[in-house]
Amino acid sequence: MVSRTNPMYMIGGLVVGSLVLEGMYYAWKWMRHKSTCNCGKNKTSVQLELETFHHILFFPDQKIPCRAHFSGPDGCHNKSCRYTHEETSLSRLMAYLRSARQSLDVCVFIITCHDLADTVIAMHQKGVVVRVITDCEQIDATGSQIGKLRREGIQVRQDNSSYFMHHKFVVIDDKVLINGSFNWTRQAVTGNNENVQITNNSSTVKPYCEEFQKLWNLFNPAGYPVHVTKD
């Protein structure tokens, strides 16, 4: 009978132990790979975040989406609701805005659409850092939502020029870009022929992040010249 103090017995035990541990490691690695692999429709949320996507929306919409149905906590229970419960370009656009988790940088010529303004306010109330840049001549336009955004505590800056601040783009979490011809007006939603592209392609998103920050710094009211009038 071999003694357990025999060196050969001890070496054999170590070899077996190491093989067991190695087997357990490879089993864990295989299970981890299996849980994150591309398995057709069973993709994890992490994979979806890593995938590069390009989505296109076209306007006008034929109907206005029901807010309660798409963003209410309990949905819409109104059987005679006059708004649509089917997806529209506006409902998809608002869904992208609601996907923000950290920051929402909005750079648009004009904001008069209540649905979009309220979506931005809702994200601000959830703790998302919201910044808005708009054209100085559109702040007091009929139906402008800028005053409401400011009353809710959202930072808004405007240009100080006779030329237009004519951009129409949004950057979500510095990772997703919304850009196109679409102005944030009800006419653009239900009347105009407009287009919107949504992408998380980093080479496309990055220049817009830089452009937003450049304009945000440029339109800092602290840097505007002070006009002094003589008595």
PDB file of C-alpha atoms in Angstrom:
ATOM      1  CA  MET A   1       0.000   0.000   0.000  1.00  0.00           C
ATOM      2  CA  VAL A   2       1.352   3.407  -0.974  1.00  0.00           C
ATOM      3  CA  SER A   3       1.752   5.860   1.882  1.00  0.00           C
ATOM      4  CA  ARG A   4       0.136   9.262   1.521  1.00  0.00           C
ATOM      5  CA  THR A   5       3.449  10.786   2.548  1.00  0.00           C
ATOM      6  CA  ASN A   6       5.103   9.159  -0.448  1.00  0.00           C
ATOM      7  CA  PRO A   7       6.396  11.914  -2.816  1.00  0.00           C
ATOM      8  CA  MET A   8       4.954  10.144  -5.866  1.00  0.00           C
ATOM      9  CA  TYR A   9       1.530  10.045  -4.218  1.00  0.00           C
ATOM     10  CA  MET A  10       1.681  13.778  -3.446  1.00  0.00           C
ATOM     11  CA  ILE A  11       2.815  14.680  -6.988  1.00  0.00           C
ATOM     12  CA  GLY A  12       0.012  12.586  -8.452  1.00  0.00           C
ATOM     13  CA  GLY A  13      -2.499  14.390  -6.268  1.00  0.00           C
ATOM     14  CA  LEU A  14      -1.244  17.762  -7.404  1.00  0.00           C
ATOM     15  CA  VAL A  15      -1.473  16.744 -11.061  1.00  0.00           C
ATOM     16  CA  VAL A  16      -5.033  15.502 -10.684  1.00  0.00           C
ATOM     17  CA  GLY A  17      -6.012  18.648  -8.773  1.00  0.00           C
ATOM     18  CA  SER A  18      -4.551  20.923 -11.430  1.00  0.00           C
ATOM     19  CA  LEU A  19      -6.355  19.008 -14.173  1.00  0.00           C
ATOM     20  CA  VAL A  20      -9.661  19.359 -12.314  1.00  0.00           C
ATOM     21  CA  LEU A  21      -9.143  23.100 -11.851  1.00  0.00           C
ATOM     22  CA  GLU A  22      -8.162  23.490 -15.507  1.00  0.00           C
ATOM     23  CA  GLY A  23     -11.280  21.592 -16.562  1.00  0.00           C
ATOM     24  CA  MET A  24     -13.460  23.793 -14.370  1.00  0.00           C
ATOM     25  CA  TYR A  25     -11.854  26.920 -15.895  1.00  0.00           C
ATOM     26  CA  TYR A  26     -12.504  25.817 -19.468  1.00  0.00           C
ATOM     27  CA  ALA A  27     -16.060  24.800 -18.572  1.00  0.00           C
ATOM     28  CA  TRP A  28     -16.673  28.263 -17.094  1.00  0.00           C
ATOM     29  CA  LYS A  29     -15.112  29.929 -20.132  1.00  0.00           C
ATOM     30  CA  TRP A  30     -17.303  27.877 -22.503  1.00  0.00           C
ATOM     31  CA  MET A  31     -20.455  28.741 -20.546  1.00  0.00           C
ATOM     32  CA  ARG A  32     -19.522  32.427 -20.520  1.00  0.00           C
ATOM     33  CA  HIS A  33     -18.936  32.377 -24.270  1.00  0.00           C
ATOM     34  CA  LYS A  34     -22.211  30.570 -24.846  1.00  0.00           C
ATOM     35  CA  SER A  35     -24.155  33.133 -22.827  1.00  0.00           C
ATOM     36  CA  THR A  36     -22.801  36.021 -24.924  1.00  0.00           C
ATOM     37  CA  CYS A  37     -22.510  34.443 -28.352  1.00  0.00           C
ATOM     38  CA  ASN A  38     -24.484  35.554 -31.383  1.00  0.00           C
ATOM     39  CA  CYS A  39     -27.399  33.135 -31.301  1.00  0.00           C
ATOM     40  CA  GLY A  40     -29.723  34.520 -33.973  1.00  0.00           C
ATOM     41  CA  LYS A  41     -32.584  36.380 -32.335  1.00  0.00           C
ATOM     42  CA  ASN A  42     -31.374  35.637 -28.809  1.00  0.00           C
ATOM     43  CA  LYS A  43     -28.865  38.477 -28.718  1.00  0.00           C
ATOM     44  CA  THR A  44     -27.987  40.009 -25.404  1.00  0.00           C
ATOM     45  CA  SER A  45     -28.571  43.685 -24.699  1.00  0.00           C
ATOM     46  CA  VAL A  46     -24.804  44.121 -24.474  1.00  0.00           C
ATOM     47  CA  GLN A  47     -24.406  42.902 -28.036  1.00  0.00           C
ATOM     48  CA  LEU A  48     -27.150  45.194 -29.278  1.00  0.00           C
ATOM     49  CA  GLU A  49     -25.347  48.135 -27.697  1.00  0.00           C
ATOM     50  CA  LEU A  50     -22.116  47.147 -29.413  1.00  0.00           C
ATOM     51  CA  GLU A  51     -23.624  46.641 -32.856  1.00  0.00           C
ATOM     52  CA  THR A  52     -23.356  49.493 -35.336  1.00  0.00           C
ATOM     53  CA  PHE A  53     -26.752  50.556 -36.634  1.00  0.00           C
ATOM     54  CA  HIS A  54     -28.188  53.065 -39.107  1.00  0.00           C
ATOM     55  CA  HIS A  55     -31.920  53.724 -38.934  1.00  0.00           C
ATOM     56  CA  ILE A  56     -33.924  56.089 -41.119  1.00  0.00           C
ATOM     57  CA  LEU A  57     -37.229  57.815 -40.326  1.00  0.00           C
ATOM     58  CA  PHE A  58     -39.372  59.707 -42.799  1.00  0.00           C
ATOM     59  CA  PHE A  59     -42.081  62.275 -42.154  1.00  0.00           C
ATOM     60  CA  PRO A  60     -44.882  63.327 -42.359  1.00  0.00           C
ATOM     61  CA  ASP A  61     -46.815  61.009 -40.090  1.00  0.00           C
ATOM     62  CA  GLN A  62     -50.464  60.440 -40.856  1.00  0.00           C
ATOM     63  CA  LYS A  63     -51.427  60.391 -37.177  1.00  0.00           C
ATOM     64  CA  ILE A  64     -50.124  61.611 -33.820  1.00  0.00           C
ATOM     65  CA  PRO A  65     -49.033  58.824 -31.422  1.00  0.00           C
ATOM     66  CA  CYS A  66     -50.771  58.393 -28.088  1.00  0.00           C
ATOM     67  CA  ARG A  67     -48.428  59.525 -25.327  1.00  0.00           C
ATOM     68  CA  ALA A  68     -49.992  57.327 -22.673  1.00  0.00           C
ATOM     69  CA  HIS A  69     -49.701  54.253 -24.892  1.00  0.00           C
ATOM     70  CA  PHE A  70     -46.019  54.742 -25.725  1.00  0.00           C
ATOM     71  CA  SER A  71     -44.603  56.349 -22.590  1.00  0.00           C
ATOM     72  CA  GLY A  72     -47.234  56.192 -19.835  1.00  0.00           C
ATOM     73  CA  PRO A  73     -46.554  53.873 -16.886  1.00  0.00           C
ATOM     74  CA  ASP A  74     -49.809  51.966 -17.415  1.00  0.00           C
ATOM     75  CA  GLY A  75     -50.416  52.534 -21.115  1.00  0.00           C
ATOM     76  CA  CYS A  76     -53.649  53.914 -22.558  1.00  0.00           C
ATOM     77  CA  HIS A  77     -56.988  52.445 -21.489  1.00  0.00           C
ATOM     78  CA  ASN A  78     -59.152  54.902 -23.408  1.00  0.00           C
ATOM     79  CA  LYS A  79     -61.133  52.793 -25.870  1.00  0.00           C
ATOM     80  CA  SER A  80     -62.081  55.874 -27.865  1.00  0.00           C
ATOM     81  CA  CYS A  81     -58.576  57.388 -27.900  1.00  0.00           C
ATOM     82  CA  ARG A  82     -58.215  59.711 -30.878  1.00  0.00           C
ATOM     83  CA  TYR A  83     -54.472  59.189 -31.100  1.00  0.00           C
ATOM     84  CA  THR A  84     -52.821  56.217 -32.774  1.00  0.00           C
ATOM     85  CA  HIS A  85     -51.472  53.241 -30.846  1.00  0.00           C
ATOM     86  CA  GLU A  86     -49.429  52.131 -33.849  1.00  0.00           C
ATOM     87  CA  GLU A  87     -45.778  53.086 -34.198  1.00  0.00           C
ATOM     88  CA  THR A  88     -45.034  56.254 -36.144  1.00  0.00           C
ATOM     89  CA  SER A  89     -41.838  58.092 -36.999  1.00  0.00           C
ATOM     90  CA  LEU A  90     -42.505  60.465 -34.093  1.00  0.00           C
ATOM     91  CA  SER A  91     -43.047  57.620 -31.604  1.00  0.00           C
ATOM     92  CA  ARG A  92     -39.783  56.011 -32.739  1.00  0.00           C
ATOM     93  CA  LEU A  93     -37.942  59.329 -32.458  1.00  0.00           C
ATOM     94  CA  MET A  94     -39.241  59.853 -28.926  1.00  0.00           C
ATOM     95  CA  ALA A  95     -38.228  56.286 -28.021  1.00  0.00           C
ATOM     96  CA  TYR A  96     -34.644  57.083 -29.001  1.00  0.00           C
ATOM     97  CA  LEU A  97     -34.718  60.233 -26.862  1.00  0.00           C
ATOM     98  CA  ARG A  98     -36.037  58.204 -23.913  1.00  0.00           C
ATOM     99  CA  SER A  99     -33.122  55.783 -24.303  1.00  0.00           C
ATOM    100  CA  ALA A 100     -30.717  58.437 -22.921  1.00  0.00           C
ATOM    101  CA  ARG A 101     -29.098  57.388 -19.654  1.00  0.00           C
ATOM    102  CA  GLN A 102     -26.462  60.055 -19.015  1.00  0.00           C
ATOM    103  CA  SER A 103     -26.694  62.994 -21.418  1.00  0.00           C
ATOM    104  CA  LEU A 104     -28.915  64.494 -24.084  1.00  0.00           C
ATOM    105  CA  ASP A 105     -27.452  67.283 -26.244  1.00  0.00           C
ATOM    106  CA  VAL A 106     -30.113  68.901 -28.425  1.00  0.00           C
ATOM    107  CA  CYS A 107     -29.074  71.324 -31.158  1.00  0.00           C
ATOM    108  CA  VAL A 108     -32.105  72.365 -33.209  1.00  0.00           C
ATOM    109  CA  PHE A 109     -33.287  75.510 -34.980  1.00  0.00           C
ATOM    110  CA  ILE A 110     -36.718  75.684 -33.349  1.00  0.00           C
ATOM    111  CA  ILE A 111     -38.753  73.744 -30.765  1.00  0.00           C
ATOM    112  CA  THR A 112     -42.542  74.126 -30.840  1.00  0.00           C
ATOM    113  CA  CYS A 113     -43.574  70.447 -30.707  1.00  0.00           C
ATOM    114  CA  HIS A 114     -45.022  69.736 -27.235  1.00  0.00           C
ATOM    115  CA  ASP A 115     -44.434  65.979 -27.507  1.00  0.00           C
ATOM    116  CA  LEU A 116     -40.701  66.336 -28.098  1.00  0.00           C
ATOM    117  CA  ALA A 117     -40.274  69.098 -25.519  1.00  0.00           C
ATOM    118  CA  ASP A 118     -42.101  67.044 -22.873  1.00  0.00           C
ATOM    119  CA  THR A 119     -39.964  64.001 -23.689  1.00  0.00           C
ATOM    120  CA  VAL A 120     -36.812  66.065 -23.128  1.00  0.00           C
ATOM    121  CA  ILE A 121     -38.218  67.405 -19.840  1.00  0.00           C
ATOM    122  CA  ALA A 122     -39.051  63.863 -18.698  1.00  0.00           C
ATOM    123  CA  MET A 123     -35.448  62.783 -19.297  1.00  0.00           C
ATOM    124  CA  HIS A 124     -34.181  65.824 -17.376  1.00  0.00           C
ATOM    125  CA  GLN A 125     -36.433  64.879 -14.451  1.00  0.00           C
ATOM    126  CA  LYS A 126     -34.928  61.378 -14.488  1.00  0.00           C
ATOM    127  CA  GLY A 127     -31.459  62.809 -13.947  1.00  0.00           C
ATOM    128  CA  VAL A 128     -30.189  62.895 -17.529  1.00  0.00           C
ATOM    129  CA  VAL A 129     -28.004  65.945 -18.173  1.00  0.00           C
ATOM    130  CA  VAL A 130     -29.843  67.888 -20.884  1.00  0.00           C
ATOM    131  CA  ARG A 131     -28.348  70.761 -22.848  1.00  0.00           C
ATOM    132  CA  VAL A 132     -30.196  72.633 -25.601  1.00  0.00           C
ATOM    133  CA  ILE A 133     -28.874  74.954 -28.300  1.00  0.00           C
ATOM    134  CA  THR A 134     -31.312  76.863 -30.492  1.00  0.00           C
ATOM    135  CA  ASP A 135     -31.622  79.905 -32.736  1.00  0.00           C
ATOM    136  CA  CYS A 136     -31.997  83.232 -30.940  1.00  0.00           C
ATOM    137  CA  GLU A 137     -34.780  84.439 -33.252  1.00  0.00           C
ATOM    138  CA  GLN A 138     -36.902  81.332 -32.617  1.00  0.00           C
ATOM    139  CA  ILE A 139     -36.973  81.550 -28.825  1.00  0.00           C
ATOM    140  CA  ASP A 140     -40.023  83.829 -28.893  1.00  0.00           C
ATOM    141  CA  ALA A 141     -41.680  82.183 -31.899  1.00  0.00           C
ATOM    142  CA  THR A 142     -45.369  81.270 -31.563  1.00  0.00           C
ATOM    143  CA  GLY A 143     -45.612  78.065 -29.561  1.00  0.00           C
ATOM    144  CA  SER A 144     -41.925  78.035 -28.610  1.00  0.00           C
ATOM    145  CA  GLN A 145     -41.158  75.529 -25.864  1.00  0.00           C
ATOM    146  CA  ILE A 146     -37.881  77.153 -24.821  1.00  0.00           C
ATOM    147  CA  GLY A 147     -39.437  79.046 -21.920  1.00  0.00           C
ATOM    148  CA  LYS A 148     -40.935  75.814 -20.572  1.00  0.00           C
ATOM    149  CA  LEU A 149     -37.593  74.022 -20.849  1.00  0.00           C
ATOM    150  CA  ARG A 150     -35.867  76.797 -18.926  1.00  0.00           C
ATOM    151  CA  ARG A 151     -38.542  76.857 -16.226  1.00  0.00           C
ATOM    152  CA  GLU A 152     -37.880  73.153 -15.702  1.00  0.00           C
ATOM    153  CA  GLY A 153     -34.208  73.935 -15.092  1.00  0.00           C
ATOM    154  CA  ILE A 154     -32.849  72.779 -18.452  1.00  0.00           C
ATOM    155  CA  GLN A 155     -29.809  74.665 -19.727  1.00  0.00           C
ATOM    156  CA  VAL A 156     -30.544  76.485 -23.001  1.00  0.00           C
ATOM    157  CA  ARG A 157     -28.132  78.559 -25.038  1.00  0.00           C
ATOM    158  CA  GLN A 158     -28.719  80.467 -28.256  1.00  0.00           C
ATOM    159  CA  ASP A 159     -26.562  82.132 -30.866  1.00  0.00           C
ATOM    160  CA  ASN A 160     -25.923  85.873 -30.826  1.00  0.00           C
ATOM    161  CA  SER A 161     -25.898  86.472 -34.567  1.00  0.00           C
ATOM    162  CA  SER A 162     -28.070  87.737 -37.412  1.00  0.00           C
ATOM    163  CA  TYR A 163     -27.404  84.406 -39.141  1.00  0.00           C
ATOM    164  CA  PHE A 164     -29.333  81.235 -38.369  1.00  0.00           C
ATOM    165  CA  MET A 165     -28.255  78.510 -35.961  1.00  0.00           C
ATOM    166  CA  HIS A 166     -29.753  76.039 -38.417  1.00  0.00           C
ATOM    167  CA  HIS A 167     -28.591  72.655 -37.136  1.00  0.00           C
ATOM    168  CA  LYS A 168     -31.083  69.863 -36.417  1.00  0.00           C
ATOM    169  CA  PHE A 169     -29.226  67.185 -34.507  1.00  0.00           C
ATOM    170  CA  VAL A 170     -29.213  65.413 -31.150  1.00  0.00           C
ATOM    171  CA  VAL A 171     -26.442  63.413 -29.478  1.00  0.00           C
ATOM    172  CA  ILE A 172     -27.469  60.792 -26.927  1.00  0.00           C
ATOM    173  CA  ASP A 173     -24.905  59.716 -24.290  1.00  0.00           C
ATOM    174  CA  ASP A 174     -22.115  60.779 -26.710  1.00  0.00           C
ATOM    175  CA  LYS A 175     -22.849  57.516 -28.557  1.00  0.00           C
ATOM    176  CA  VAL A 176     -25.948  57.931 -30.730  1.00  0.00           C
ATOM    177  CA  LEU A 177     -26.631  60.648 -33.301  1.00  0.00           C
ATOM    178  CA  ILE A 178     -30.033  61.841 -34.528  1.00  0.00           C
ATOM    179  CA  ASN A 179     -29.672  64.103 -37.542  1.00  0.00           C
ATOM    180  CA  GLY A 180     -31.622  65.231 -40.599  1.00  0.00           C
ATOM    181  CA  SER A 181     -33.874  67.898 -42.058  1.00  0.00           C
ATOM    182  CA  PHE A 182     -36.469  67.540 -39.300  1.00  0.00           C
ATOM    183  CA  ASN A 183     -37.339  70.650 -37.249  1.00  0.00           C
ATOM    184  CA  TRP A 184     -39.012  70.100 -33.888  1.00  0.00           C
ATOM    185  CA  THR A 185     -42.392  71.462 -34.974  1.00  0.00           C
ATOM    186  CA  ARG A 186     -45.852  69.935 -35.372  1.00  0.00           C
ATOM    187  CA  GLN A 187     -45.787  70.964 -39.037  1.00  0.00           C
ATOM    188  CA  ALA A 188     -42.645  68.897 -39.547  1.00  0.00           C
ATOM    189  CA  VAL A 189     -44.356  65.913 -37.883  1.00  0.00           C
ATOM    190  CA  THR A 190     -47.608  65.882 -39.836  1.00  0.00           C
ATOM    191  CA  GLY A 191     -47.063  68.164 -42.829  1.00  0.00           C
ATOM    192  CA  ASN A 192     -43.567  68.442 -44.202  1.00  0.00           C
ATOM    193  CA  ASN A 193     -41.520  65.867 -46.091  1.00  0.00           C
ATOM    194  CA  GLU A 194     -38.635  65.339 -43.680  1.00  0.00           C
ATOM    195  CA  ASN A 195     -35.934  62.778 -42.968  1.00  0.00           C
ATOM    196  CA  VAL A 196     -34.067  61.684 -39.846  1.00  0.00           C
ATOM    197  CA  GLN A 197     -31.077  59.361 -39.583  1.00  0.00           C
ATOM    198  CA  ILE A 198     -30.140  57.625 -36.329  1.00  0.00           C
ATOM    199  CA  THR A 199     -26.746  55.977 -35.992  1.00  0.00           C
ATOM    200  CA  ASN A 200     -24.206  54.934 -33.387  1.00  0.00           C
ATOM    201  CA  ASN A 201     -21.320  54.843 -35.864  1.00  0.00           C
ATOM    202  CA  SER A 202     -18.529  56.390 -33.792  1.00  0.00           C
ATOM    203  CA  SER A 203     -16.789  58.042 -36.739  1.00  0.00           C
ATOM    204  CA  THR A 204     -20.057  59.849 -37.511  1.00  0.00           C
ATOM    205  CA  VAL A 205     -21.098  60.627 -33.946  1.00  0.00           C
ATOM    206  CA  LYS A 206     -17.765  62.067 -32.773  1.00  0.00           C
ATOM    207  CA  PRO A 207     -17.696  65.165 -35.049  1.00  0.00           C
ATOM    208  CA  TYR A 208     -21.196  66.078 -33.884  1.00  0.00           C
ATOM    209  CA  CYS A 209     -20.128  65.775 -30.249  1.00  0.00           C
ATOM    210  CA  GLU A 210     -17.274  68.149 -31.012  1.00  0.00           C
ATOM    211  CA  GLU A 211     -19.532  70.547 -32.922  1.00  0.00           C
ATOM    212  CA  PHE A 212     -22.032  70.674 -30.075  1.00  0.00           C
ATOM    213  CA  GLN A 213     -19.326  71.394 -27.500  1.00  0.00           C
ATOM    214  CA  LYS A 214     -17.798  74.068 -29.747  1.00  0.00           C
ATOM    215  CA  LEU A 215     -21.154  75.851 -30.100  1.00  0.00           C
ATOM    216  CA  TRP A 216     -21.957  75.396 -26.405  1.00  0.00           C
ATOM    217  CA  ASN A 217     -18.739  77.204 -25.521  1.00  0.00           C
ATOM    218  CA  LEU A 218     -19.219  79.803 -28.253  1.00  0.00           C
ATOM    219  CA  PHE A 219     -22.755  80.638 -27.127  1.00  0.00           C
ATOM    220  CA  ASN A 220     -21.854  81.015 -23.466  1.00  0.00           C
ATOM    221  CA  PRO A 221     -23.668  84.231 -22.522  1.00  0.00           C
ATOM    222  CA  ALA A 222     -20.807  85.137 -20.189  1.00  0.00           C
ATOM    223  CA  GLY A 223     -18.718  85.755 -23.288  1.00  0.00           C
ATOM    224  CA  TYR A 224     -21.178  88.039 -25.054  1.00  0.00           C
ATOM    225  CA  PRO A 225     -20.136  91.702 -25.332  1.00  0.00           C
ATOM    226  CA  VAL A 226     -21.785  94.075 -22.876  1.00  0.00           C
ATOM    227  CA  HIS A 227     -23.437  97.088 -24.494  1.00  0.00           C
ATOM    228  CA  VAL A 228     -23.053 100.193 -22.356  1.00  0.00           C
ATOM    229  CA  THR A 229     -25.309 103.166 -23.078  1.00  0.00           C
ATOM    230  CA  LYS A 230     -24.217 106.708 -22.303  1.00  0.00           C
ATOM    231  CA  ASP A 231     -26.448 109.045 -20.318  1.00  0.00           C
TER     232      ASP A 231
END
